Amino acid sequence: MVIINAKLYPIDRDPIPCGFVRVEGERIAEVGEMSAYRPGDGDVIDAAGACLLPGFVDAHTHIGIWEENLGLEGDDTNESSDPATPHLRAIDAINTRDPAFRTALEGGVTTVVVGPGSGNPIGGQCAAIKTGGSLWIDDRIVAAPLAMKMALGENPKREYGDQDETPMTRMATAAIIRENLQKAVEYRDKLARAEDEDDEPDYDAKLDALLPLLAGEIPAHIHAHRADDIATAVRIAEEFGLRYAIVHATEADLVAEPLSRLGDRFLGLITGPLFSTRTKPELSHLSFSAPGILRRHGLETALCTDHQVVPENYLLLCAALAVKHGMTEADALSAVTLSAAKLSGIESRVGSLTPGKDADLVLLDGHPFDLFTNVTRVFINGACVYGKE
């Protein structure tokens, strides 16, 4: 398949006013200007000047695990019986029949990171999946486990304070995370010292689940809104040498300068949901200006919907509003494509129109940030999964 005569937004380079994208199998094979196009085998789609972008990537959602229309039965976000559950896997609770997946396609979102909720200091393992295709969830996986979800601030306090259980304070939340990480370090070291199976410690599902995090194989995605909670997240992650991203980061713009001094272990910030109300005290600083401020400090920044907080099809609208409040168009598009993929560790698969990456493509009938623009077609792995004439 080849799409011709499109205005291309490759994301990893400047837009191409009139270009083509050739797809072979499930991957992008060639991207270029129409002057370099040579006809070949396969279907030809004439975009007639429409905009072609990589499929949008939402770096933080609860789609499929917090289902629409189902109330308690469809809510599997928080295992509130235990504040430390690193062994839980979001992939085991995602229902691909959640109607929100169709909504995601309507908005051009082709990849979502799905994680446990923020009720637990250590909530479990996130996964990245495609939003269309087979109902069989394993066929949609981009990466699992993708990250270890952690949470600071009001949510763990509320989740367990209402039960009169720990953690009831920010101190206890941080202590629970540290305690479990330290136990995992000791568990790892005992495994390394063991000369045979008899010397190995008894298997511990929780501690075993933290080993990829300690080894740097996956990052921590740490829920934090207030500036002091962001500082705590940094402190804990640096203590244990973790790779990490801050999720939500509502007050990150207030501490952008110290964040910009952090080393390579700090991946960046997944901001949002911004298209929402201030439903709790730690959201008092909520502002669409923040993503642009963070980018001007050189920080990798993504936008997220935190679906269901913001409907999945409004991800691009969130980017448009960030532009209205000072973010550059290029940075805003990257925030829902390549930057989101980088912060999720899946940039080798998705996030830009680059040969070798998955053929996840979105056709728009107007400028990406025009309110009247429609998503006309969506492709995942080279197959059309949404079409609107």
Coordinates of C-alpha atoms in Angstrom, one line a residue:
M1 CA 0.0 0.0 0.0
V2 CA 1.1 3.5 -0.7
I3 CA -0.5 6.8 0.3
I4 CA 0.4 9.6 -2.1
N5 CA -0.2 13.4 -2.4
A6 CA -0.4 13.9 1.4
K7 CA 1.0 16.7 3.6
L8 CA 3.3 14.6 5.8
Y9 CA 4.0 15.3 9.5
P10 CA 6.9 12.8 10.1
I11 CA 7.4 14.3 13.6
D12 CA 11.1 13.4 13.6
R13 CA 11.8 16.0 10.9
D14 CA 10.1 19.0 9.3
P15 CA 6.7 18.5 7.5
I16 CA 6.7 17.5 3.8
P17 CA 4.2 19.7 1.9
C18 CA 3.4 16.9 -0.7
G19 CA 4.7 13.5 -0.1
F20 CA 4.1 9.8 0.1
V21 CA 4.3 6.9 2.6
R22 CA 4.8 3.3 1.3
V23 CA 3.8 0.4 3.6
E24 CA 5.1 -3.1 3.2
G25 CA 3.3 -5.7 5.4
E26 CA 2.9 -4.1 8.9
R27 CA 5.8 -1.6 8.6
I28 CA 6.6 1.7 7.0
A29 CA 8.9 1.0 4.1
E30 CA 9.5 4.5 2.6
V31 CA 8.7 8.1 3.3
G32 CA 9.5 10.9 0.9
E33 CA 8.5 13.8 -1.3
M34 CA 6.3 13.1 -4.3
S35 CA 9.2 14.0 -6.6
A36 CA 10.9 10.8 -5.4
Y37 CA 7.8 8.6 -5.7
R38 CA 8.0 5.6 -8.0
P39 CA 4.8 3.5 -8.6
G40 CA 5.0 -0.1 -7.5
D41 CA 2.7 -3.0 -6.6
G42 CA -0.1 -2.7 -4.1
D43 CA -3.1 -0.4 -3.4
V44 CA -2.6 3.4 -4.0
I45 CA -4.5 5.8 -1.8
D46 CA -4.6 9.4 -3.1
A47 CA -4.8 11.7 -0.1
A48 CA -5.5 14.7 -2.3
G49 CA -3.7 17.0 0.0
A50 CA -4.9 15.6 3.3
C51 CA -2.6 15.5 6.3
L52 CA -0.9 12.2 7.2
L53 CA 0.6 11.7 10.6
P54 CA 1.8 8.8 12.7
G55 CA -0.9 7.3 14.9
F56 CA -1.3 9.2 18.2
V57 CA 0.2 7.8 21.4
D58 CA -1.5 8.3 24.7
A59 CA 1.2 7.7 27.4
H60 CA -1.2 7.4 30.4
T61 CA -4.7 5.9 30.3
H62 CA -7.0 3.4 32.1
I63 CA -8.8 2.4 28.9
G64 CA -10.2 -1.1 29.0
I65 CA -9.4 -1.4 32.7
W66 CA -11.8 1.4 33.8
E67 CA -14.5 0.7 31.3
E68 CA -17.3 3.0 30.1
N69 CA -20.9 2.4 31.1
L70 CA -20.1 -0.5 33.6
G71 CA -19.6 1.2 37.0
L72 CA -18.1 -1.1 39.6
E73 CA -18.1 -4.1 37.4
G74 CA -16.0 -2.4 34.8
D75 CA -13.5 -0.7 37.3
D76 CA -10.4 -2.8 37.9
T77 CA -8.0 0.1 38.4
N78 CA -7.1 -0.1 42.1
E79 CA -6.5 -3.2 44.2
S80 CA -7.3 -1.5 47.5
S81 CA -6.6 -4.5 49.7
D82 CA -2.8 -3.9 49.7
P83 CA -0.8 -0.7 49.2
A84 CA 2.1 -2.4 47.5
T85 CA 1.1 -4.6 44.5
P86 CA 4.0 -4.6 42.0
H87 CA 3.1 -8.1 40.8
L88 CA -0.3 -7.0 39.4
R89 CA -0.4 -6.6 35.6
A90 CA -2.8 -4.2 33.8
I91 CA -2.8 -6.5 30.9
D92 CA -4.7 -9.1 32.9
A93 CA -7.7 -6.6 33.3
I94 CA -8.0 -4.9 29.9
N95 CA -11.2 -5.6 28.1
T96 CA -10.7 -4.9 24.4
R97 CA -14.5 -4.7 24.0
D98 CA -14.6 -1.4 26.0
P99 CA -16.4 1.0 23.6
A100 CA -13.7 3.5 24.4
F101 CA -11.3 1.7 22.0
R102 CA -13.6 2.7 19.2
T103 CA -13.6 6.3 20.5
A104 CA -9.8 6.2 20.5
L105 CA -9.8 5.3 16.8
E106 CA -12.2 8.1 16.0
G107 CA -9.6 10.5 17.5
G108 CA -6.7 8.9 15.7
V109 CA -5.2 7.3 18.8
T110 CA -3.5 4.0 17.9
T111 CA -1.4 3.2 20.9
V112 CA -2.2 3.6 24.6
V113 CA -0.3 3.0 27.7
V114 CA -2.7 1.3 30.2
G115 CA -1.8 1.2 33.9
P116 CA -3.3 0.5 37.3
G117 CA -4.8 3.4 39.2
S118 CA -3.1 5.7 41.7
G119 CA -4.6 4.3 44.9
N120 CA -1.6 2.3 45.7
P121 CA 1.9 3.6 46.4
I122 CA 3.1 0.7 44.1
G123 CA 0.2 -0.2 41.8
G124 CA 1.6 -2.7 39.3
Q125 CA 2.8 -3.1 35.8
C126 CA 1.7 -0.9 32.9
A127 CA 1.3 -2.1 29.3
A128 CA 1.3 -0.5 25.9
I129 CA -1.3 -1.8 23.4
K130 CA -2.8 -1.0 20.1
T131 CA -6.3 0.4 20.1
G132 CA -7.6 -1.7 17.1
G133 CA -7.3 -5.1 15.6
S134 CA -7.9 -8.5 17.2
L135 CA -10.1 -8.8 20.3
W136 CA -7.3 -11.1 21.6
I137 CA -5.4 -8.7 23.9
D138 CA -2.1 -10.5 23.4
D139 CA -2.2 -9.7 19.7
R140 CA -2.3 -6.0 20.5
I141 CA 0.6 -5.8 22.9
V142 CA 3.4 -3.4 22.0
A143 CA 5.2 -3.8 25.4
A144 CA 4.3 -5.5 28.7
P145 CA 5.5 -4.9 31.2
L146 CA 6.2 -1.4 30.1
A147 CA 6.6 0.5 33.4
M148 CA 6.0 0.1 37.1
K149 CA 3.2 2.4 38.3
M150 CA 3.8 4.2 41.5
A151 CA 1.8 7.0 43.2
L152 CA 2.3 9.8 45.6
G153 CA 0.1 12.6 47.0
E154 CA -3.6 12.6 47.7
N155 CA -4.8 9.4 46.1
P156 CA -3.0 6.8 48.3
K157 CA -3.9 8.9 51.4
R158 CA -7.6 8.9 50.4
E159 CA -7.6 5.2 49.3
Y160 CA -6.3 3.9 52.6
G161 CA -7.2 6.8 55.0
D162 CA -10.8 6.1 54.3
Q163 CA -10.2 2.5 55.5
D164 CA -8.2 3.8 58.6
E165 CA -5.2 1.9 57.2
T166 CA -1.6 2.9 56.2
P167 CA -0.7 5.0 54.3
M168 CA -2.5 7.9 55.8
T169 CA 0.2 10.4 55.2
R170 CA 2.7 11.4 52.4
M171 CA 5.4 10.1 54.7
A172 CA 3.9 6.7 54.9
T173 CA 3.4 6.5 51.1
A174 CA 7.0 7.3 50.5
A175 CA 8.1 4.8 53.2
I176 CA 6.1 2.0 51.7
I177 CA 7.8 2.5 48.3
R178 CA 11.2 2.7 49.8
E179 CA 10.6 -0.4 52.0
N180 CA 9.6 -2.5 49.1
L181 CA 12.4 -1.3 46.8
Q182 CA 14.9 -2.1 49.6
K183 CA 13.5 -5.5 50.1
A184 CA 13.8 -6.1 46.3
V185 CA 17.4 -5.0 46.4
E186 CA 18.2 -7.5 49.1
Y187 CA 16.2 -10.2 47.3
R188 CA 18.2 -9.5 44.1
D189 CA 21.5 -9.6 46.0
K190 CA 20.6 -13.0 47.6
L191 CA 19.8 -14.4 44.2
A192 CA 23.1 -13.2 42.8
R193 CA 25.1 -14.7 45.7
A194 CA 23.3 -18.1 45.5
E195 CA 25.6 -20.8 44.2
D196 CA 22.8 -23.2 43.6
E197 CA 19.0 -23.4 43.9
D198 CA 19.1 -24.5 47.6
D199 CA 20.8 -21.2 48.4
E200 CA 18.2 -19.0 46.6
P201 CA 15.6 -17.1 48.6
D202 CA 12.0 -18.4 48.5
Y203 CA 10.2 -17.0 45.5
D204 CA 8.4 -13.7 46.2
A205 CA 6.1 -12.5 43.4
K206 CA 6.1 -8.9 44.6
L207 CA 9.9 -8.6 44.9
D208 CA 10.5 -10.6 41.7
A209 CA 8.2 -8.1 39.8
L210 CA 10.5 -5.2 41.0
L211 CA 13.7 -6.7 39.6
P212 CA 13.2 -5.4 36.0
L213 CA 12.7 -2.0 37.5
L214 CA 15.9 -2.2 39.6
A215 CA 17.8 -3.5 36.5
G216 CA 16.7 -0.5 34.4
E217 CA 14.8 -2.8 32.0
I218 CA 11.6 -0.8 32.7
P219 CA 11.1 2.7 34.2
A220 CA 8.9 3.8 37.0
H221 CA 5.9 5.9 36.0
I222 CA 5.3 7.9 39.2
H223 CA 2.0 9.7 39.7
A224 CA 2.7 13.1 41.3
H225 CA 0.9 16.5 41.0
R226 CA 2.3 18.8 43.7
A227 CA 5.9 20.2 43.4
D228 CA 6.8 18.5 46.8
D229 CA 5.5 15.2 45.6
I230 CA 7.5 15.5 42.4
A231 CA 10.6 16.2 44.5
T232 CA 9.8 13.1 46.6
A233 CA 9.5 11.0 43.4
V234 CA 12.9 12.2 42.2
R235 CA 14.5 11.6 45.6
I236 CA 13.3 8.0 45.8
A237 CA 14.1 7.2 42.1
E238 CA 17.6 8.6 42.4
E239 CA 18.2 6.8 45.7
F240 CA 17.6 3.4 44.0
G241 CA 19.0 4.3 40.6
L242 CA 15.7 3.9 38.8
R243 CA 14.8 5.2 35.3
Y244 CA 11.6 7.2 35.8
A245 CA 9.0 9.6 34.4
I246 CA 6.6 11.8 36.3
V247 CA 3.0 11.3 35.4
H248 CA 0.5 14.3 35.6
A249 CA 3.1 16.7 36.9
T250 CA 0.6 19.5 37.5
E251 CA 3.1 21.7 39.3
A252 CA 6.2 20.6 37.4
D253 CA 6.4 24.0 35.6
L254 CA 7.0 25.6 39.1
V255 CA 10.1 23.4 39.5
A256 CA 11.2 23.1 35.8
E257 CA 14.7 24.5 36.4
P258 CA 15.8 21.9 39.0
L259 CA 14.1 19.2 36.9
S260 CA 16.1 20.3 33.9
R261 CA 19.3 19.6 35.9
L262 CA 18.5 15.9 36.4
G263 CA 20.5 13.2 34.7
D264 CA 19.7 10.7 32.1
R265 CA 17.7 8.4 34.5
F266 CA 15.0 11.1 34.4
L267 CA 13.0 10.5 31.2
G268 CA 10.6 13.5 31.4
L269 CA 7.0 14.3 32.1
I270 CA 3.6 12.9 31.1
T271 CA 1.4 15.9 31.7
G272 CA -2.4 15.9 32.0
P273 CA -5.2 15.4 32.1
L274 CA -5.4 19.1 31.4
F275 CA -8.9 19.2 29.8
S276 CA -10.6 18.6 33.1
T277 CA -11.7 20.5 36.2
R278 CA -9.8 21.0 39.5
T279 CA -11.5 18.1 41.3
K280 CA -9.0 18.0 44.2
P281 CA -6.6 20.4 46.0
E282 CA -3.5 19.1 44.3
L283 CA -5.0 20.2 41.0
S284 CA -5.2 23.9 42.0
H285 CA -2.4 24.9 39.7
L286 CA -3.8 23.0 36.6
S287 CA -2.9 25.0 33.5
F288 CA -2.5 24.4 29.7
S289 CA 0.6 26.6 29.9
A290 CA 2.6 24.1 31.7
P291 CA 3.6 21.8 28.8
G292 CA 5.0 24.7 26.8
I293 CA 7.0 25.9 29.9
L294 CA 8.4 22.4 30.4
R295 CA 9.5 22.1 26.8
R296 CA 11.2 25.5 26.9
H297 CA 13.3 24.1 29.7
G298 CA 14.4 21.3 27.4
L299 CA 12.3 18.6 29.2
E300 CA 10.8 15.7 27.3
T301 CA 7.0 16.3 27.6
A302 CA 4.0 14.3 26.6
L303 CA 0.3 14.9 26.9
C304 CA -2.2 12.3 28.2
T305 CA -5.9 12.0 28.7
D306 CA -5.9 9.8 31.8
H307 CA -9.0 8.2 30.1
Q308 CA -11.7 8.2 31.5
V309 CA -10.9 11.5 33.0
V310 CA -10.7 13.0 29.5
P311 CA -12.3 11.0 26.6
E312 CA -9.7 9.3 24.5
N313 CA -10.7 11.1 21.3
Y314 CA -9.8 14.4 22.8
L315 CA -6.0 13.8 22.9
L316 CA -5.3 15.9 19.8
L317 CA -7.6 18.6 21.2
C318 CA -5.5 18.7 24.3
A319 CA -2.5 19.3 22.1
A320 CA -4.2 22.1 20.3
L321 CA -5.1 23.8 23.6
A322 CA -1.5 23.5 24.7
V323 CA -0.5 25.4 21.5
K324 CA -3.1 28.1 22.3
H325 CA -1.3 28.5 25.6
G326 CA 2.3 28.7 24.3
M327 CA 3.5 25.3 23.2
T328 CA 4.9 25.2 19.7
E329 CA 3.0 23.2 17.1
A330 CA 5.9 20.9 16.6
D331 CA 6.3 20.2 20.3
A332 CA 2.5 19.7 20.8
L333 CA 2.4 17.1 17.9
S334 CA 5.4 15.4 19.4
A335 CA 3.7 15.4 22.8
V336 CA 1.0 13.0 21.4
T337 CA 3.3 11.0 19.2
L338 CA 7.1 10.7 19.4
S339 CA 7.6 12.2 22.9
A340 CA 4.8 10.1 24.3
A341 CA 6.5 7.0 22.7
K342 CA 9.9 7.9 24.1
L343 CA 8.5 8.3 27.6
S344 CA 6.9 4.9 27.2
G345 CA 10.1 3.3 25.8
I346 CA 8.4 2.3 22.5
E347 CA 9.8 4.9 20.2
S348 CA 11.4 2.1 18.1
R349 CA 7.9 0.9 17.2
V350 CA 5.7 4.0 17.0
G351 CA 5.6 7.8 17.2
S352 CA 6.9 9.0 13.8
L353 CA 6.7 8.4 10.1
T354 CA 10.0 6.5 10.0
P355 CA 10.9 3.5 7.8
G356 CA 10.9 0.3 9.9
K357 CA 8.3 1.5 12.4
D358 CA 4.8 0.1 12.7
A359 CA 2.5 1.4 9.9
D360 CA 0.2 3.2 12.3
L361 CA -1.1 6.1 10.3
V362 CA -3.8 8.8 10.6
L363 CA -5.3 10.8 7.8
L364 CA -6.9 14.2 8.6
D365 CA -9.0 16.3 6.3
G366 CA -7.5 19.6 7.7
H367 CA -4.8 21.0 9.9
P368 CA -4.3 18.9 13.0
F369 CA -5.2 21.8 15.3
D370 CA -8.3 23.0 13.4
L371 CA -11.4 22.4 15.5
F372 CA -13.3 21.4 12.4
T373 CA -10.7 18.8 11.2
N374 CA -11.9 15.2 11.0
V375 CA -10.0 11.9 11.3
T376 CA -10.9 10.2 8.0
R377 CA -8.9 7.0 8.1
V378 CA -6.8 5.2 10.6
F379 CA -4.3 2.4 9.9
I380 CA -2.8 0.1 12.5
N381 CA 0.0 -2.2 11.4
G382 CA -0.8 -1.3 7.8
A383 CA -4.5 -2.4 8.1
C384 CA -7.4 0.1 7.9
V385 CA -9.2 -0.1 11.2
Y386 CA -11.3 3.1 10.9
G387 CA -12.6 4.8 7.8
K388 CA -14.8 7.8 7.4
E389 CA -15.8 9.0 3.9

